[in-house]
Tab-separated table of C-alpha atoms in Angstrom:
chain	number	residue	atom	x	y	z
A	269	MET	CA	0.322	-0.050	-0.094
A	270	LYS	CA	1.882	3.419	-1.160
A	271	ILE	CA	1.547	6.630	0.686
A	272	GLY	CA	0.583	9.636	-1.118
A	273	ASN	CA	0.692	13.760	-0.949
A	274	ALA	CA	-1.486	15.712	-3.090
A	275	GLN	CA	1.720	16.511	-5.405
A	276	LEU	CA	2.059	12.636	-5.982
A	277	THR	CA	-1.892	12.659	-6.898
A	278	ARG	CA	-1.049	15.197	-9.266
A	279	ASN	CA	1.462	14.039	-11.356
A	280	MET	CA	-0.394	10.713	-11.559
A	281	ASP	CA	-3.544	12.350	-13.023
A	282	SER	CA	-1.203	14.764	-15.701
A	283	TYR	CA	0.612	11.583	-16.574
A	284	CYS	CA	-2.512	9.252	-17.567
A	285	ILE	CA	-4.224	12.379	-19.474
A	286	ASN	CA	-1.147	13.927	-20.688
A	287	GLU	CA	1.144	11.182	-22.075
A	288	LEU	CA	-1.418	8.547	-22.143
A	289	SER	CA	-4.793	9.994	-22.816
A	290	ILE	CA	-6.710	8.682	-20.370
A	291	PRO	CA	-9.660	11.359	-20.664
A	292	SER	CA	-9.766	12.677	-16.803
A	293	ILE	CA	-13.547	12.666	-17.480
A	294	ILE	CA	-12.910	8.303	-17.452
A	295	LEU	CA	-10.744	9.149	-13.816
A	296	MET	CA	-13.911	10.366	-12.571
A	297	GLU	CA	-16.033	8.439	-13.881
A	298	ASN	CA	-13.976	5.269	-12.184
A	299	ALA	CA	-13.860	7.247	-8.410
A	300	ALA	CA	-17.639	7.482	-8.626
A	301	ILE	CA	-17.867	3.728	-9.404
A	302	SER	CA	-15.217	2.457	-6.436
A	303	VAL	CA	-17.197	4.640	-4.268
A	304	VAL	CA	-20.350	3.269	-4.660
A	305	LYS	CA	-19.234	-0.426	-4.481
A	306	ASN	CA	-18.736	0.361	-0.992
A	307	ILE	CA	-21.481	1.402	-0.182
A	308	ASN	CA	-23.457	-1.259	1.184
A	309	PHE	CA	-27.381	-0.314	0.136
A	310	ASP	CA	-28.907	-2.957	2.208
A	311	ASN	CA	-28.083	-0.537	4.968
A	312	PHE	CA	-27.956	3.126	3.239
A	313	LYS	CA	-31.338	3.444	1.282
A	314	SER	CA	-31.518	7.774	0.957
A	315	PHE	CA	-28.341	9.773	0.509
A	316	THR	CA	-27.600	13.145	1.045
A	317	VAL	CA	-24.368	14.107	-1.443
A	318	VAL	CA	-22.957	17.610	0.153
A	319	CYS	CA	-20.746	18.856	-3.376
A	320	GLY	CA	-17.611	21.530	-3.937
A	321	SER	CA	-16.835	23.204	-7.368
A	322	GLY	CA	-13.704	21.687	-7.979
A	323	ASN	CA	-12.933	17.590	-8.845
A	324	ASN	CA	-13.697	16.572	-5.476
A	325	GLY	CA	-17.098	17.764	-6.104
A	326	GLY	CA	-17.000	16.410	-9.390
A	327	ASP	CA	-16.606	12.661	-7.996
A	328	GLY	CA	-19.873	13.582	-5.910
A	329	LEU	CA	-22.022	14.729	-8.960
A	330	ALA	CA	-20.767	11.253	-10.595
A	331	ILE	CA	-21.713	9.964	-7.767
A	332	ALA	CA	-25.285	10.847	-7.195
A	333	ARG	CA	-25.520	10.059	-11.149
A	334	GLN	CA	-24.342	5.988	-9.964
A	335	ILE	CA	-27.328	5.662	-6.773
A	336	LEU	CA	-29.840	7.761	-8.711
A	337	ALA	CA	-29.471	4.794	-11.744
A	338	MET	CA	-30.364	2.486	-8.645
A	339	ASN	CA	-33.590	3.924	-7.311
A	340	MET	CA	-32.204	5.087	-4.169
A	341	LYS	CA	-33.515	8.693	-2.726
A	342	ILE	CA	-30.812	11.482	-3.403
A	343	ASN	CA	-30.862	14.807	-2.568
A	344	VAL	CA	-27.547	16.504	-4.093
A	345	PHE	CA	-26.359	20.412	-3.096
A	346	MET	CA	-23.336	22.239	-3.453
A	347	VAL	CA	-21.200	24.688	-2.378
A	348	GLY	CA	-20.114	28.280	-2.683
A	349	ASN	CA	-20.374	29.637	-5.848
A	350	HIS	CA	-16.926	29.700	-6.810
A	351	SER	CA	-16.803	28.406	-10.578
A	352	MET	CA	-16.618	24.837	-11.797
A	353	SER	CA	-13.560	23.001	-12.890
A	354	LYS	CA	-14.377	20.805	-16.455
A	355	ASP	CA	-15.494	17.435	-15.288
A	356	CYS	CA	-17.168	19.225	-12.253
A	357	ASN	CA	-19.041	20.987	-14.941
A	358	ILE	CA	-19.631	18.425	-16.958
A	359	ASN	CA	-21.671	15.889	-14.184
A	360	TYR	CA	-23.126	19.169	-12.759
A	361	ASP	CA	-24.720	19.306	-16.128
A	362	ILE	CA	-25.365	15.514	-16.502
A	363	LEU	CA	-27.068	15.462	-13.523
A	364	LYS	CA	-29.195	18.665	-14.488
A	365	ASN	CA	-30.030	16.893	-17.779
A	366	MET	CA	-31.899	13.807	-16.115
A	367	GLY	CA	-33.854	15.872	-13.819
A	368	VAL	CA	-32.202	16.375	-10.719
A	369	LYS	CA	-32.719	19.144	-8.460
A	370	ILE	CA	-29.601	20.339	-7.260
A	371	ASN	CA	-29.512	22.584	-4.184
A	372	HIS	CA	-27.012	25.910	-4.176
A	373	ILE	CA	-25.535	26.973	-0.534
A	374	VAL	CA	-24.325	30.125	-0.695
A	375	GLU	CA	-26.201	31.926	2.071
A	376	GLU	CA	-26.829	31.087	5.566
A	377	GLN	CA	-30.624	30.975	4.932
A	378	ASP	CA	-29.331	28.274	1.707
A	379	ILE	CA	-28.418	25.673	4.806
A	380	LYS	CA	-32.109	25.227	5.865
A	381	GLU	CA	-32.857	22.298	3.100
A	382	LEU	CA	-29.447	20.524	3.703
A	383	SER	CA	-30.693	20.556	7.908
A	384	LYS	CA	-33.744	18.375	6.715
A	385	ALA	CA	-31.824	16.060	3.687
A	386	LEU	CA	-29.086	15.462	6.965
A	387	ASN	CA	-32.000	14.601	9.249
A	388	GLU	CA	-33.846	11.970	6.890
A	389	ASN	CA	-31.567	10.679	4.717
A	390	ASP	CA	-28.942	7.335	6.189
A	391	MET	CA	-26.134	8.868	4.578
A	392	THR	CA	-24.038	11.941	3.735
A	393	ILE	CA	-21.613	11.680	1.474
A	394	ASP	CA	-18.653	14.802	1.740
A	395	ALA	CA	-17.147	15.445	-1.845
A	396	ILE	CA	-17.619	19.588	-0.762
A	397	LEU	CA	-12.761	19.782	-0.682
A	398	GLY	CA	-10.600	17.690	-1.679
A	399	ILE	CA	-6.463	17.495	-1.704
A	400	GLY	CA	-5.507	20.832	-2.985
A	401	LEU	CA	-6.998	22.644	0.126
A	402	SER	CA	-4.258	24.919	2.343
A	403	ARG	CA	-5.995	27.188	3.913
A	404	ASN	CA	-8.299	27.371	6.474
A	405	VAL	CA	-12.501	26.574	6.154
A	406	GLU	CA	-14.540	29.479	6.384
A	407	GLY	CA	-17.913	30.699	5.786
A	408	ILE	CA	-20.350	29.361	4.283
A	409	TYR	CA	-17.875	26.104	4.417
A	410	LYS	CA	-17.572	25.960	7.744
A	411	LYS	CA	-21.466	26.088	8.509
A	412	VAL	CA	-21.996	22.726	6.251
A	413	ILE	CA	-19.406	21.170	7.489
A	414	ASN	CA	-19.876	22.161	11.278
A	415	LEU	CA	-24.040	21.140	10.366
A	416	ILE	CA	-22.419	17.584	8.825
A	417	ASN	CA	-21.170	16.761	11.267
A	418	GLU	CA	-24.173	17.879	13.773
A	419	ASN	CA	-26.260	16.116	12.306
A	420	SER	CA	-25.473	13.242	9.706
A	421	LYS	CA	-26.515	9.440	10.318
A	422	TYR	CA	-23.736	8.263	8.721
A	423	THR	CA	-20.651	10.258	7.000
A	424	LEU	CA	-18.786	8.845	3.990
A	425	ALA	CA	-16.067	11.316	2.416
A	426	VAL	CA	-14.545	11.094	-1.022
A	427	ASP	CA	-10.862	10.858	-1.715
A	428	ILE	CA	-10.155	13.282	1.607
A	429	PRO	CA	-12.602	14.079	4.668
A	430	SER	CA	-13.054	17.986	3.205
A	431	GLY	CA	-10.899	19.809	6.061
A	432	MET	CA	-8.270	17.789	6.414
A	433	MET	CA	-4.791	18.499	5.196
A	434	CYS	CA	-3.775	16.165	2.274
A	435	ASP	CA	0.105	16.202	3.094
A	436	LYS	CA	0.735	16.337	6.770
A	437	PHE	CA	-2.157	15.930	9.819
A	438	GLY	CA	-3.582	19.299	9.951
A	439	ILE	CA	-7.514	20.222	10.456
A	440	LEU	CA	-7.913	23.137	8.208
A	441	GLY	CA	-9.917	25.214	10.706
A	442	THR	CA	-12.917	22.717	11.023
A	443	ALA	CA	-13.222	19.054	8.617
A	444	ILE	CA	-16.069	16.853	8.329
A	445	LYS	CA	-15.739	13.365	10.366
A	446	ALA	CA	-16.474	10.642	8.743
A	447	GLN	CA	-17.271	6.769	8.960
A	448	THR	CA	-16.060	5.261	6.392
A	449	THR	CA	-12.908	7.288	3.811
A	450	ILE	CA	-12.849	6.068	0.572
A	451	SER	CA	-9.525	7.253	-0.694
A	452	PHE	CA	-7.639	6.933	-4.338
A	453	GLU	CA	-4.614	5.184	-5.129
A	454	THR	CA	-2.508	6.185	-2.418
A	455	TYR	CA	-2.913	5.990	1.398
A	456	LYS	CA	-2.520	9.633	2.384
A	457	ARG	CA	-0.192	10.820	4.220
A	458	GLY	CA	-2.361	13.252	6.332
A	459	PHE	CA	-3.950	10.306	7.607
A	460	LEU	CA	-1.180	9.341	9.430
A	461	ALA	CA	-1.399	11.552	12.870
A	462	ASN	CA	-2.903	10.344	15.943
A	463	ASN	CA	-6.691	11.245	15.868
A	464	GLY	CA	-6.627	11.227	12.242
A	465	GLU	CA	-9.078	8.526	12.754
A	466	ASP	CA	-11.933	10.466	14.488
A	467	TYR	CA	-11.953	12.536	11.447
A	468	THR	CA	-11.838	9.650	8.456
A	469	GLY	CA	-13.527	6.485	10.309
A	470	ILE	CA	-12.747	3.059	8.156
A	471	ILE	CA	-9.997	3.816	5.093
A	472	LYS	CA	-10.660	2.171	1.924
A	473	VAL	CA	-8.092	2.838	-0.235
A	474	GLU	CA	-9.199	1.788	-4.796
A	475	LYS	CA	-7.459	1.924	-8.040
A	476	ILE	CA	-9.376	4.305	-10.479
A	477	GLY	CA	-7.944	2.712	-13.979
A	478	ILE	CA	-4.323	4.463	-13.248
A	479	PRO	CA	-2.042	1.921	-13.795
A	480	ASP	CA	0.582	0.520	-10.828
A	481	TYR	CA	4.129	1.598	-13.068
A	482	VAL	CA	2.353	5.246	-13.749
A	483	VAL	CA	1.912	4.569	-9.156
A	484	ASN	CA	5.665	3.663	-9.250
A	485	MET	CA	6.920	6.112	-11.252
A	486	PHE	CA	5.526	8.982	-8.515
A	487	ASN	CA	5.955	6.931	-5.264
A	488	GLN	CA	8.259	8.741	-2.830
A	489	LYS	CA	8.904	4.927	-1.216
A	490	GLU	CA	6.375	5.736	1.298
A	491	TYR	CA	4.128	2.416	2.689
A	492	LEU	CA	1.941	0.648	4.714
A	493	THR	CA	2.709	-2.060	5.698
A	494	GLU	CA	0.207	-5.031	4.848
A	495	ILE	CA	0.701	-8.817	6.074
A	496	ASN	CA	1.599	-9.850	2.102
A	497	ASP	CA	4.702	-8.075	3.026
A	498	ILE	CA	5.171	-9.554	5.936
A	499	LYS	CA	4.578	-13.091	3.907
A	500	ASN	CA	7.543	-12.056	1.702
A	501	ILE	CA	9.532	-11.000	4.579
A	502	ILE	CA	9.753	-13.965	6.752
A	503	LYS	CA	11.808	-17.355	6.211
A	504	LYS	CA	10.416	-20.945	7.177
A	505	ARG	CA	12.693	-22.518	9.368
A	506	ASN	CA	15.773	-25.547	7.126
A	507	LYS	CA	14.344	-28.825	9.446
A	508	TYR	CA	18.065	-29.341	9.558
A	509	SER	CA	19.510	-26.216	11.734
A	510	HIS	CA	20.562	-25.919	14.755
A	511	LYS	CA	20.586	-22.985	17.637
A	512	GLY	CA	24.131	-21.363	16.191
A	513	ASP	CA	21.974	-20.764	12.529
A	514	PHE	CA	20.058	-18.415	14.156
A	515	GLY	CA	22.199	-15.849	15.672
A	516	ARG	CA	23.454	-15.056	19.107
A	517	VAL	CA	21.847	-12.385	20.286
A	518	SER	CA	22.955	-9.471	23.938
A	519	ILE	CA	20.690	-7.274	25.254
A	520	ILE	CA	22.431	-4.691	27.460
A	521	ALA	CA	19.705	-3.986	30.211
A	522	GLY	CA	18.827	-3.659	34.206
A	523	SER	CA	19.453	-1.965	36.743
A	524	GLU	CA	18.108	-1.957	40.342
A	525	ARG	CA	15.460	-0.100	39.690
A	526	PHE	CA	14.439	-1.514	36.302
A	527	THR	CA	14.894	-5.726	36.514
A	528	GLY	CA	11.157	-5.968	34.147
A	529	ALA	CA	13.247	-3.910	31.495
A	530	ALA	CA	15.630	-6.377	31.368
A	531	TYR	CA	13.483	-9.701	31.355
A	532	ILE	CA	11.032	-8.434	28.739
A	533	SER	CA	13.403	-7.783	26.296
A	534	ILE	CA	15.254	-10.783	27.079
A	535	GLN	CA	12.548	-12.573	26.925
A	536	ALA	CA	11.256	-11.293	23.813
A	537	ALA	CA	14.130	-12.263	22.143
A	538	VAL	CA	14.092	-15.807	23.303
A	539	ARG	CA	10.287	-15.944	21.980
A	540	SER	CA	10.653	-14.234	18.317
A	541	GLY	CA	13.444	-17.074	17.585
A	542	ALA	CA	16.931	-16.309	18.195
A	543	GLY	CA	18.900	-18.676	18.756
A	544	LEU	CA	21.440	-17.785	21.909
A	545	VAL	CA	20.212	-15.291	23.355
A	546	THR	CA	22.771	-13.006	26.814
A	547	LEU	CA	21.350	-11.078	28.952
A	548	CYS	CA	24.651	-8.404	30.548
A	549	THR	CA	23.648	-6.275	33.063
A	550	LYS	CA	24.946	-5.210	36.279
A	551	GLN	CA	26.588	-7.532	39.381
A	552	SER	CA	24.306	-6.080	41.481
A	553	ILE	CA	21.229	-7.354	39.599
A	554	ALA	CA	22.232	-11.138	37.862
A	555	ASP	CA	21.982	-13.224	40.267
A	556	ILE	CA	18.343	-11.848	40.442
A	557	LEU	CA	17.647	-12.450	36.437
A	558	LYS	CA	19.374	-15.586	36.480
A	559	GLY	CA	17.107	-16.981	38.073
A	560	LYS	CA	14.025	-16.210	36.260
A	561	LEU	CA	15.889	-16.516	32.703
A	562	VAL	CA	15.431	-20.136	32.692
A	563	GLU	CA	16.333	-19.928	28.441
A	564	ALA	CA	18.743	-17.392	28.521
A	565	MET	CA	22.031	-16.802	29.660
A	566	THR	CA	23.700	-13.988	32.241
A	567	MET	CA	26.402	-12.210	32.417
A	568	THR	CA	27.892	-9.250	34.022
A	569	TYR	CA	30.316	-5.840	33.041
A	570	GLU	CA	33.022	-7.299	35.099
A	571	ASP	CA	33.054	-10.790	33.635
A	572	GLU	CA	36.427	-11.396	31.741
A	573	ASN	CA	34.502	-12.480	29.156
A	574	PHE	CA	31.970	-9.588	27.836
A	575	GLN	CA	33.885	-8.189	25.769
A	576	ASP	CA	34.423	-11.241	23.587
A	577	LEU	CA	30.215	-11.578	23.592
A	578	ILE	CA	30.207	-8.250	22.288
A	579	MET	CA	32.491	-8.956	19.287
A	580	ASN	CA	30.942	-11.806	18.664
A	581	SER	CA	27.623	-11.062	18.691
A	582	ASP	CA	25.100	-11.061	15.876
A	583	SER	CA	22.921	-8.773	17.337
A	584	ILE	CA	23.267	-6.133	20.188
A	585	ALA	CA	20.644	-4.012	21.578
A	586	ILE	CA	21.882	-1.759	24.288
A	587	GLY	CA	18.937	0.477	26.918
A	588	PRO	CA	16.327	-1.446	28.375
A	589	GLY	CA	16.313	-0.076	31.983
A	590	MET	CA	20.297	0.538	32.287
A	591	GLY	CA	19.195	4.284	33.675
A	592	ASN	CA	20.054	7.705	32.277
A	593	ASN	CA	23.700	8.409	33.462
A	594	ASP	CA	27.376	8.234	32.502
A	595	PHE	CA	28.292	4.574	32.493
A	596	THR	CA	25.859	3.870	30.136
A	597	LEU	CA	27.129	6.892	28.006
A	598	ASN	CA	30.729	5.624	27.756
A	599	LEU	CA	28.470	2.124	27.370
A	600	VAL	CA	27.150	3.087	24.065
A	601	ARG	CA	30.423	4.766	22.823
A	602	LYS	CA	32.442	2.438	23.305
A	603	ILE	CA	29.922	-0.259	21.395
A	604	LEU	CA	30.044	2.091	18.842
A	605	SER	CA	32.766	2.818	18.245
A	606	LYS	CA	33.861	-0.403	16.969
A	607	GLU	CA	33.232	-2.451	14.105
A	608	GLY	CA	30.842	-5.269	14.544
A	609	CYS	CA	26.911	-5.829	14.744
A	610	PRO	CA	24.167	-4.282	14.125
A	611	VAL	CA	22.622	-2.569	17.253
A	612	VAL	CA	19.272	-1.800	18.332
A	613	LEU	CA	19.486	2.062	20.186
A	614	ASP	CA	15.824	2.007	23.095
A	615	ALA	CA	15.317	3.792	26.070
A	616	ASP	CA	18.302	4.686	28.290
A	617	ALA	CA	20.057	4.636	25.135
A	618	LEU	CA	18.218	7.331	23.175
A	619	ASN	CA	18.275	9.595	26.613
A	620	VAL	CA	21.662	9.557	26.958
A	621	ILE	CA	23.060	10.519	23.396
A	622	LYS	CA	20.147	13.518	23.084
A	623	ASP	CA	23.463	15.820	24.048
A	624	ASN	CA	26.149	14.039	21.867
A	625	LEU	CA	24.413	12.698	18.782
A	626	ASN	CA	28.047	12.674	16.932
A	627	ILE	CA	28.444	9.373	18.775
A	628	LEU	CA	25.715	8.219	15.936
A	629	LYS	CA	27.157	9.485	13.142
A	630	ASP	CA	30.902	8.411	14.239
A	631	SER	CA	29.600	4.874	14.844
A	632	LYS	CA	30.825	1.725	12.981
A	633	ARG	CA	28.112	-0.398	13.077
A	634	LYS	CA	24.280	-0.395	11.674
A	635	ILE	CA	22.020	1.785	14.280
A	636	VAL	CA	18.125	1.059	14.510
A	637	ILE	CA	17.391	3.171	17.403
A	638	THR	CA	13.330	3.246	18.592
A	639	PRO	CA	12.249	6.585	20.529
A	640	HIS	CA	8.457	6.974	21.597
A	641	MET	CA	7.572	10.648	20.955
A	642	GLY	CA	9.124	11.813	24.148
A	643	GLU	CA	12.919	10.542	23.138
A	644	MET	CA	12.398	11.947	19.372
A	645	SER	CA	11.704	15.259	21.255
A	646	ARG	CA	14.069	15.456	23.050
A	647	LEU	CA	16.669	13.672	19.951
A	648	THR	CA	14.928	16.467	17.540
A	649	GLY	CA	14.396	19.489	19.565
A	650	VAL	CA	11.317	19.299	18.281
A	651	SER	CA	8.161	18.946	20.197
A	652	ILE	CA	5.787	16.372	20.331
A	653	ASN	CA	3.040	18.614	18.671
A	654	ASP	CA	4.999	19.339	16.103
A	655	ILE	CA	6.619	15.786	15.423
A	656	ASN	CA	3.093	14.279	15.198
A	657	GLU	CA	1.790	16.028	12.453
A	658	ASP	CA	5.243	16.390	10.438
A	659	LYS	CA	6.131	12.469	12.024
A	660	VAL	CA	7.216	10.853	8.452
A	661	ASN	CA	9.353	14.032	6.984
A	662	ILE	CA	10.913	14.330	10.573
A	663	ALA	CA	11.849	10.412	11.145
A	664	VAL	CA	12.966	10.535	7.766
A	665	ASN	CA	15.457	13.716	8.098
A	666	PHE	CA	16.667	12.255	11.360
A	667	ALA	CA	17.585	9.004	9.437
A	668	ASN	CA	19.409	10.417	6.989
A	669	LYS	CA	21.223	13.203	9.260
A	670	TYR	CA	22.732	10.215	10.703
A	671	GLY	CA	23.019	7.441	8.406
A	672	ILE	CA	20.982	5.146	10.749
A	673	ILE	CA	17.631	2.868	10.678
A	674	VAL	CA	14.334	5.424	12.972
A	675	LEU	CA	11.415	3.318	14.724
A	676	LEU	CA	9.235	6.348	15.395
A	677	LYS	CA	6.436	4.455	18.074
A	678	GLY	CA	3.388	5.260	18.641
A	679	TYR	CA	0.009	5.028	17.055
A	680	ASN	CA	1.149	4.838	12.851
A	681	THR	CA	4.553	3.490	14.037
A	682	ILE	CA	7.614	5.067	11.292
A	683	ILE	CA	10.220	3.445	10.061
A	684	THR	CA	12.713	4.145	7.731
A	685	ASN	CA	16.135	3.840	6.793
A	686	GLY	CA	16.059	7.991	5.081
A	687	ILE	CA	15.405	5.899	1.755
A	688	GLU	CA	12.191	4.252	2.106
A	689	VAL	CA	9.832	4.956	4.612
A	690	TYR	CA	7.379	2.006	6.303
A	691	VAL	CA	3.952	2.645	8.077
A	692	ASN	CA	3.304	0.879	10.636
A	693	PRO	CA	-0.515	0.293	10.838
A	694	THR	CA	-0.822	-2.778	13.759
A	695	GLY	CA	-1.827	-2.336	17.288
A	696	ASN	CA	-3.911	-0.086	19.494
A	697	SER	CA	-4.634	1.624	23.045
A	698	LYS	CA	-5.008	-1.750	24.862
A	699	MET	CA	-1.205	-2.085	24.515
A	700	ALA	CA	-0.477	0.598	26.085
A	701	SER	CA	1.549	-0.198	29.174
A	702	GLY	CA	4.400	-0.831	30.930
A	703	GLY	CA	6.749	-3.033	28.870
A	704	MET	CA	6.064	-3.453	25.740
A	705	GLY	CA	9.039	-0.490	23.670
A	706	ASP	CA	11.122	-3.836	25.875
A	707	THR	CA	9.096	-6.265	23.794
A	708	LEU	CA	9.703	-4.638	20.518
A	709	THR	CA	13.377	-4.336	21.217
A	710	GLY	CA	13.868	-7.936	22.132
A	711	ILE	CA	11.787	-8.998	19.300
A	712	ILE	CA	13.616	-6.521	16.474
A	713	THR	CA	17.085	-7.451	18.138
A	714	SER	CA	16.067	-11.639	17.514
A	715	PHE	CA	15.416	-10.957	14.217
A	716	ILE	CA	18.246	-9.338	13.247
A	717	ALA	CA	20.171	-11.905	15.040
A	718	GLN	CA	18.425	-14.272	12.750
A	719	GLY	CA	20.358	-13.246	9.527
A	720	TYR	CA	17.158	-10.788	8.657
A	721	ASP	CA	17.778	-7.648	6.849
A	722	VAL	CA	18.338	-5.152	9.837
A	723	PHE	CA	15.357	-2.629	7.966
A	724	LYS	CA	13.447	-5.218	6.974
A	725	ALA	CA	14.479	-7.049	10.748
A	726	THR	CA	12.416	-3.615	12.322
A	727	ILE	CA	9.764	-3.512	9.912
A	728	LEU	CA	8.916	-7.163	10.775
A	729	GLY	CA	8.836	-6.866	14.454
A	730	ALA	CA	7.224	-4.133	14.965
A	731	TYR	CA	4.168	-5.926	12.450
A	732	ILE	CA	4.246	-8.637	14.292
A	733	HIS	CA	4.429	-7.050	18.179
A	734	GLY	CA	1.282	-5.153	16.817
A	735	TYR	CA	0.262	-8.221	14.936
A	736	VAL	CA	-0.139	-10.231	18.482
A	737	GLY	CA	-0.919	-7.243	20.606
A	738	ASP	CA	-4.573	-6.556	17.488
A	739	LYS	CA	-5.262	-10.749	18.052
A	740	LEU	CA	-5.317	-10.373	22.202
A	741	SER	CA	-7.231	-7.007	21.865
A	742	ASN	CA	-9.666	-9.104	20.592
A	743	LYS	CA	-10.765	-11.256	23.566
A	744	MET	CA	-8.738	-9.316	26.464
A	745	PHE	CA	-9.544	-5.697	28.318
A	746	CYS	CA	-6.096	-4.914	28.275
A	747	VAL	CA	-2.752	-6.715	26.936
A	748	ASN	CA	0.446	-6.831	28.753
A	749	ALA	CA	3.597	-7.416	27.386
A	750	SER	CA	3.695	-11.017	29.004
A	751	HIS	CA	0.626	-12.131	27.180
A	752	ILE	CA	2.764	-10.732	23.906
A	753	ILE	CA	6.086	-12.420	24.937
A	754	GLU	CA	3.944	-15.803	25.328
A	755	GLU	CA	1.781	-15.694	21.878
A	756	LEU	CA	4.605	-14.240	19.869
A	757	PRO	CA	5.739	-17.770	18.575
A	758	TYR	CA	2.258	-18.956	18.120
A	759	SER	CA	1.343	-15.693	15.984
A	760	VAL	CA	4.696	-15.910	13.486
A	761	GLU	CA	3.626	-19.240	12.674
A	762	GLU	CA	0.058	-18.376	12.118
A	763	ILE	CA	1.965	-15.418	9.506
A	764	LEU	CA	3.736	-18.541	8.040
A	765	ARG	CA	1.452	-20.577	7.223
């Protein structure tokens, strides 16, 4: 699933029209058909179609005609007194020729008929403002959108809810709050923010006749991860393999206050299939954890074999529960300064480098960082609100600048190597509890050790972590880290099959 912005859509349309000679009215008709096929006419029998004067409005007029041809009740409204786009005007004339009354809403008194239709009809179709909107919604448009939000029984948005920005998340004054959004060709960047779903509802992306190679030609290498992507990454195990074939994981974690973080990250690495897993921790808590970790090894920093272990690992994670202190900073700096396997930095390993980012640039290892919004804010100096509104660009720029992989946690987790972007759609708020980040760190580190490409291992780990959480959430009020860890191997096998 490709993610797009307004310019990408314009480029695709322009190429189809000018290079392939596909009439723009054909693309509009395909868009209308794709919306209509997603309407359950057993549940919805009457429709209020509210259109603007641009191509989004033209889509709405074509949708109205398709619904009318099915002998359904429709009320059609056009907002504003702007001149119509060419294709919008064509569909307007067709509807008029069919004898359809089109109600024009220019002034406040014109809203009365709309209010009546909203209350009478089963569904409202929003085709007022499209992806090109760049200024705040005001005047009669604002009144109409607010009226729809207050009175519509069920709202379907065409391509994007009117008032929502396309290129990054933002509401331009006010916006339609839809239950369903039918978007065309690509999943829009503006859908990705934490509260984007409050406006889009369920999102469905439909093809409208643009060839895949045209979409690929203009796509900016931004994707929404899907189950088939994961099936293409994950590998079946050879029956002749042994534990040495599935990698040596070392996780540097834990302190007197946070033994749980170390335990959880280790267990996650074990349960997601790493061959040999070793916890490296402080002497003061080693014995406590050694008694609990029956399937993993434990080593202290003082052990004479510690340096050999680090040099012979297939992947390393640093940070969970270590504490934001000079010891953590010095250990991170020391490990990254030497050539070796990839390293996942999480939690306190990120906190200690916020004023020492040159450590990332100077590293001789491949690095994955897994910050949540607060940690990313500290690393970049950008506020959490600003990150949430433009998290794709911020993550990409940071990954590019330091030559690393960034996994920015949260709703629609962003994973980028600075060139490609994958947005992870799995996971939900029932997983919002301590230890979830430590679980994710263990899973990613495990997949890296098993021989997966570092970027693909990060994509894989994020998807499976959320997939397990979603699966358990169907039967549990809340999902804790221990639940995810217990279920991990079953869910990975389920995906494989």
